[in-house]
Amino acid sequence: MNEALLNNWIGLSGLIAGIILAGTAMFLGRRFSKNKRGLDERYHYLMSNAKAVSWNITFVVILIAWALVILFEGISVSFFIMTGIYIFHCLSLILSAAYFSRHGG
């Protein structure tokens, strides 16, 4: 196994470990909050607004990253990956808006 492949595996294992740690922290945090009755209407209101603002910020960041990929790498695999992320990001808004419009949120 060459050095580049080994570095990729180390990076991937760090990503997986981070996902596991974040998932565990989220699970335990929600569990403790539920026990202390911290998941009330105010919590849901704040989280809903925070996620909406976060979605808007992510939208801008994706557009900037997409432009940088085009400038520095041209039309390459990275461009198509960014295009897929952008389309998925926009479709998620469309589908979730349609769902909540129909089911009343």
XYZ file of N, CA, C and O in Angstrom:
420
model
N 0.854 -1.169 0.000
C 0.000 0.000 0.000
C 0.904 1.238 0.000
O 1.785 1.354 0.834
N 0.652 2.150 -0.946
C 1.506 3.333 -1.017
C 1.078 4.383 0.010
O 0.032 4.279 0.649
N 1.908 5.411 0.138
C 1.696 6.417 1.185
C 0.414 7.227 0.973
O -0.304 7.534 1.925
N 0.099 7.563 -0.269
C -1.109 8.346 -0.548
C -2.364 7.558 -0.166
O -3.302 8.110 0.422
N -2.387 6.280 -0.495
C -3.543 5.447 -0.150
C -3.674 5.300 1.364
O -4.778 5.366 1.907
N -2.542 5.140 2.039
C -2.566 5.039 3.496
C -3.091 6.332 4.119
O -3.912 6.292 5.044
N -2.666 7.483 3.598
C -3.159 8.767 4.104
C -4.664 8.907 3.878
O -5.376 9.449 4.723
N -5.131 8.438 2.728
C -6.574 8.481 2.459
C -7.350 7.637 3.455
O -8.406 8.037 3.934
N -6.844 6.448 3.767
C -7.516 5.582 4.732
C -7.499 6.186 6.131
O -8.485 6.075 6.872
N -6.390 6.837 6.495
C -6.311 7.493 7.803
C -7.323 8.633 7.867
O -8.038 8.793 8.865
N -7.399 9.420 6.805
C -8.377 10.507 6.765
C -9.801 9.997 6.824
O -10.652 10.558 7.523
N -10.076 8.927 6.094
C -11.418 8.342 6.100
C -11.772 7.775 7.471
O -12.900 7.932 7.937
N -10.795 7.149 8.144
C -11.069 6.620 9.484
C -11.331 7.760 10.468
O -12.166 7.625 11.363
N -10.657 8.901 10.293
C -10.939 10.063 11.136
C -12.343 10.588 10.904
O -13.035 10.982 11.854
N -12.771 10.605 9.647
C -14.132 11.043 9.325
C -15.162 10.116 9.961
O -16.135 10.570 10.574
N -14.947 8.829 9.848
C -15.874 7.847 10.430
C -15.903 7.973 11.948
O -16.981 7.955 12.568
N -14.731 8.131 12.574
C -14.681 8.295 14.034
C -15.412 9.569 14.452
O -16.134 9.578 15.459
N -15.270 10.642 13.682
C -15.964 11.889 13.984
C -17.471 11.736 13.892
O -18.217 12.275 14.717
N -17.924 11.006 12.892
C -19.360 10.763 12.733
C -19.893 9.945 13.908
O -20.969 10.247 14.449
N -19.154 8.945 14.321
C -19.581 8.118 15.456
C -19.627 8.942 16.740
O -20.594 8.866 17.509
N -18.597 9.766 16.968
C -18.577 10.606 18.171
C -19.701 11.635 18.152
O -20.373 11.855 19.170
N -19.938 12.262 17.012
C -21.009 13.256 16.913
C -22.373 12.600 17.123
O -23.239 13.152 17.811
N -22.576 11.422 16.539
C -23.839 10.700 16.721
C -24.067 10.327 18.175
O -25.182 10.458 18.697
N -23.019 9.874 18.834
C -23.122 9.521 20.252
C -23.447 10.751 21.091
O -24.306 10.700 21.974
N -22.769 11.864 20.814
C -23.022 13.104 21.562
C -24.448 13.586 21.343
O -25.110 14.025 22.296
N -24.935 13.517 20.105
C -26.315 13.932 19.828
C -27.305 13.043 20.561
O -28.272 13.534 21.160
N -27.077 11.743 20.517
C -27.974 10.799 21.181
C -28.024 11.059 22.689
O -29.102 11.167 23.273
N -26.845 11.173 23.300
C -26.803 11.389 24.746
C -27.362 12.766 25.118
O -28.051 12.900 26.132
N -27.065 13.780 24.319
C -27.582 15.117 24.592
C -29.097 15.166 24.555
O -29.736 15.768 25.423
N -29.680 14.545 23.540
C -31.150 14.515 23.446
C -31.753 13.698 24.594
O -32.798 14.041 25.124
N -31.082 12.628 24.957
C -31.580 11.779 26.040
C -31.605 12.542 27.366
O -32.591 12.506 28.095
N -30.506 13.265 27.665
C -30.457 14.044 28.896
C -31.441 15.213 28.855
O -32.064 15.539 29.852
N -31.577 15.853 27.691
C -32.527 16.961 27.556
C -33.956 16.485 27.736
O -34.784 17.175 28.332
N -34.250 15.313 27.201
C -35.609 14.768 27.335
C -35.920 14.478 28.803
O -37.022 14.749 29.271
N -34.929 13.962 29.518
C -35.133 13.670 30.944
C -35.372 14.946 31.750
O -36.096 14.924 32.739
N -34.750 16.060 31.345
C -34.914 17.331 32.064
C -35.990 18.208 31.434
O -36.098 19.382 31.745
N -36.770 17.639 30.548
C -37.860 18.330 29.854
C -37.376 19.572 29.105
O -38.019 20.611 29.085
N -36.221 19.430 28.453
C -35.642 20.542 27.704
C -36.070 20.584 26.255
O -35.688 21.483 25.516
N -36.853 19.619 25.811
C -37.279 19.562 24.411
C -38.710 20.085 24.271
O -39.581 19.425 23.727
N -38.942 21.310 24.724
C -40.271 21.903 24.687
C -40.488 22.693 23.395
O -39.696 22.621 22.463
N -41.580 23.471 23.359
C -41.913 24.246 22.158
C -40.845 25.271 21.824
O -40.555 25.520 20.660
N -40.272 25.890 22.854
C -39.223 26.889 22.627
C -38.018 26.259 21.940
O -37.447 26.825 21.020
N -37.625 25.076 22.388
C -36.515 24.359 21.778
C -36.806 24.095 20.302
O -35.959 24.334 19.443
N -37.991 23.600 19.997
C -38.339 23.288 18.609
C -38.399 24.549 17.747
O -37.980 24.531 16.590
N -38.902 25.652 18.312
C -38.937 26.925 17.593
C -37.522 27.394 17.274
O -37.219 27.777 16.136
N -36.634 27.367 18.267
C -35.250 27.808 18.059
C -34.526 26.914 17.056
O -33.803 27.403 16.178
N -34.709 25.612 17.169
C -34.030 24.695 16.253
C -34.536 24.862 14.826
O -33.765 24.808 13.870
N -35.837 25.082 14.676
C -36.397 25.286 13.345
C -35.805 26.533 12.691
O -35.399 26.505 11.525
N -35.736 27.636 13.434
C -35.154 28.861 12.894
C -33.660 28.717 12.645
O -33.136 29.213 11.649
N -32.960 28.051 13.537
C -31.521 27.851 13.370
C -31.232 27.016 12.125
O -30.303 27.311 11.362
N -32.030 25.993 11.900
C -31.839 25.161 10.710
C -32.147 25.934 9.437
O -31.481 25.754 8.417
N -33.135 26.812 9.475
C -33.472 27.623 8.305
C -32.326 28.572 7.960
O -31.934 28.690 6.794
N -31.768 29.231 8.952
C -30.642 30.141 8.708
C -29.419 29.346 8.244
O -28.704 29.759 7.330
N -29.201 28.205 8.860
C -28.080 27.354 8.467
C -28.220 26.903 7.014
O -27.236 26.864 6.263
N -29.442 26.582 6.591
C -29.676 26.181 5.206
C -29.305 27.318 4.261
O -28.644 27.089 3.250
N -29.692 28.545 4.601
C -29.372 29.698 3.752
C -27.873 29.951 3.680
O -27.332 30.257 2.617
N -27.184 29.820 4.806
C -25.727 30.001 4.816
C -25.061 28.915 3.988
O -24.155 29.184 3.193
N -25.502 27.680 4.143
C -24.938 26.573 3.372
C -25.163 26.781 1.881
O -24.292 26.479 1.065
N -26.299 27.334 1.508
C -26.591 27.621 0.110
C -25.533 28.558 -0.470
O -24.982 28.310 -1.541
N -25.212 29.623 0.254
C -24.208 30.583 -0.209
C -22.826 29.940 -0.255
O -22.067 30.123 -1.218
N -22.484 29.158 0.752
C -21.177 28.504 0.793
C -21.018 27.525 -0.369
O -19.958 27.446 -0.991
N -22.072 26.785 -0.687
C -22.017 25.861 -1.823
C -21.787 26.620 -3.121
O -20.974 26.209 -3.963
N -22.463 27.742 -3.296
C -22.272 28.536 -4.511
C -20.841 29.067 -4.618
O -20.240 29.049 -5.697
N -20.281 29.532 -3.507
C -18.894 30.011 -3.510
C -17.932 28.869 -3.817
O -17.013 29.009 -4.638
N -18.129 27.720 -3.165
C -17.261 26.562 -3.417
C -17.374 26.101 -4.866
O -16.375 25.732 -5.495
N -18.565 26.130 -5.401
C -18.796 25.742 -6.793
C -18.019 26.661 -7.731
O -17.362 26.203 -8.660
N -18.077 27.974 -7.467
C -17.333 28.936 -8.284
C -15.827 28.704 -8.171
O -15.104 28.762 -9.174
N -15.347 28.417 -6.972
C -13.916 28.159 -6.788
C -13.470 26.899 -7.517
O -12.368 26.856 -8.092
N -14.295 25.879 -7.491
C -13.972 24.650 -8.226
C -13.858 24.950 -9.717
O -12.925 24.500 -10.387
N -14.783 25.730 -10.247
C -14.739 26.072 -11.672
C -13.487 26.882 -11.985
O -12.796 26.625 -12.979
N -13.153 27.856 -11.123
C -11.979 28.701 -11.372
C -10.666 27.938 -11.311
O -9.779 28.141 -12.135
N -10.511 27.075 -10.302
C -9.223 26.439 -10.070
C -9.071 25.057 -10.691
O -7.959 24.626 -10.969
N -10.164 24.349 -10.908
C -10.060 23.006 -11.472
C -10.764 22.857 -12.803
O -10.585 21.847 -13.479
N -11.585 23.816 -13.154
C -12.321 23.714 -14.410
C -13.438 22.692 -14.305
O -13.860 22.291 -13.227
N -13.927 22.285 -15.477
C -14.994 21.291 -15.515
C -14.347 19.921 -15.344
O -13.792 19.346 -16.275
N -14.396 19.426 -14.121
C -13.768 18.149 -13.791
C -14.718 17.366 -12.895
O -15.877 17.742 -12.715
N -14.213 16.319 -12.304
C -15.036 15.498 -11.414
C -15.546 16.336 -10.244
O -16.705 16.216 -9.840
N -14.690 17.208 -9.716
C -15.098 18.063 -8.597
C -16.286 18.939 -8.976
O -17.189 19.164 -8.163
N -16.292 19.447 -10.201
C -17.405 20.277 -10.666
C -18.705 19.481 -10.639
O -19.727 19.969 -10.167
N -18.671 18.257 -11.125
C -19.891 17.452 -11.164
C -20.329 17.028 -9.767
O -21.532 16.920 -9.493
N -19.385 16.809 -8.863
C -19.739 16.503 -7.476
C -20.416 17.713 -6.838
O -21.460 17.583 -6.179
N -19.847 18.903 -7.046
C -20.458 20.123 -6.507
C -21.832 20.365 -7.122
O -22.760 20.803 -6.431
N -21.974 20.083 -8.405
C -23.274 20.235 -9.063
C -24.301 19.297 -8.436
O -25.434 19.699 -8.159
N -23.904 18.061 -8.191
C -24.802 17.102 -7.543
C -25.199 17.539 -6.148
O -26.371 17.433 -5.766
N -24.237 18.051 -5.380
C -24.534 18.537 -4.031
C -25.508 19.705 -4.096
O -26.469 19.784 -3.324
N -25.268 20.627 -5.027
C -26.137 21.796 -5.178
C -27.560 21.379 -5.551
O -28.536 21.854 -4.966
N -27.683 20.462 -6.494
C -29.011 20.001 -6.917
C -29.715 19.282 -5.765
O -30.893 19.518 -5.500
N -28.999 18.423 -5.066
C -29.581 17.716 -3.922
C -30.012 18.704 -2.844
O -31.081 18.565 -2.241
N -29.193 19.717 -2.604
C -29.492 20.743 -1.609
C -30.792 21.477 -1.970
O -31.673 21.662 -1.118
N -30.930 21.864 -3.218
C -32.130 22.583 -3.660
C -33.356 21.665 -3.670
O -34.449 22.074 -3.266
N -33.180 20.437 -4.116
C -34.302 19.493 -4.118
C -34.797 19.196 -2.702
O -36.001 19.010 -2.483
N -33.875 19.152 -1.745
C -34.295 18.902 -0.360
C -35.201 20.022 0.142
O -36.162 19.761 0.872
N -34.924 21.255 -0.248
C -35.808 22.363 0.138
C -37.168 22.229 -0.527
O -38.209 22.380 0.123
N -37.164 21.934 -1.812
C -38.426 21.805 -2.548
C -39.290 20.689 -1.957
O -40.480 20.880 -1.689
N -38.680 19.543 -1.733
C -39.435 18.394 -1.221
C -39.913 18.611 0.209
O -41.053 18.265 0.552
N -39.053 19.181 1.049
C -39.487 19.409 2.430
C -40.556 20.494 2.496
O -41.492 20.393 3.295
N -40.462 21.531 1.655
C -41.503 22.570 1.626
C -42.834 21.979 1.161
O -43.892 22.285 1.732
N -42.786 21.120 0.147
C -44.016 20.482 -0.335
C -44.604 19.572 0.743
O -45.823 19.571 0.967
N -43.764 18.824 1.425
C -44.236 17.931 2.481
C -44.918 18.716 3.593
O -46.030 18.387 4.012
N -44.235 19.755 4.086
C -44.794 20.506 5.216
C -45.981 21.359 4.796
O -46.840 21.670 5.630
N -46.071 21.731 3.530
C -47.255 22.447 3.051
C -48.475 21.546 3.081
O -49.568 21.957 3.430
N -48.248 20.304 2.719
C -49.344 19.344 2.665
C -49.755 18.845 4.050
O -50.926 18.637 4.331
N -48.768 18.645 4.924
C -49.046 18.041 6.227
C -49.108 19.056 7.368
O -49.225 18.662 8.519
N -48.968 20.312 7.078
C -49.183 21.347 8.081
C -48.072 21.520 9.100
O -48.281 22.109 10.145
N -46.887 21.006 8.844
C -45.731 21.253 9.690
C -45.876 20.757 11.081
O -45.301 21.081 11.997
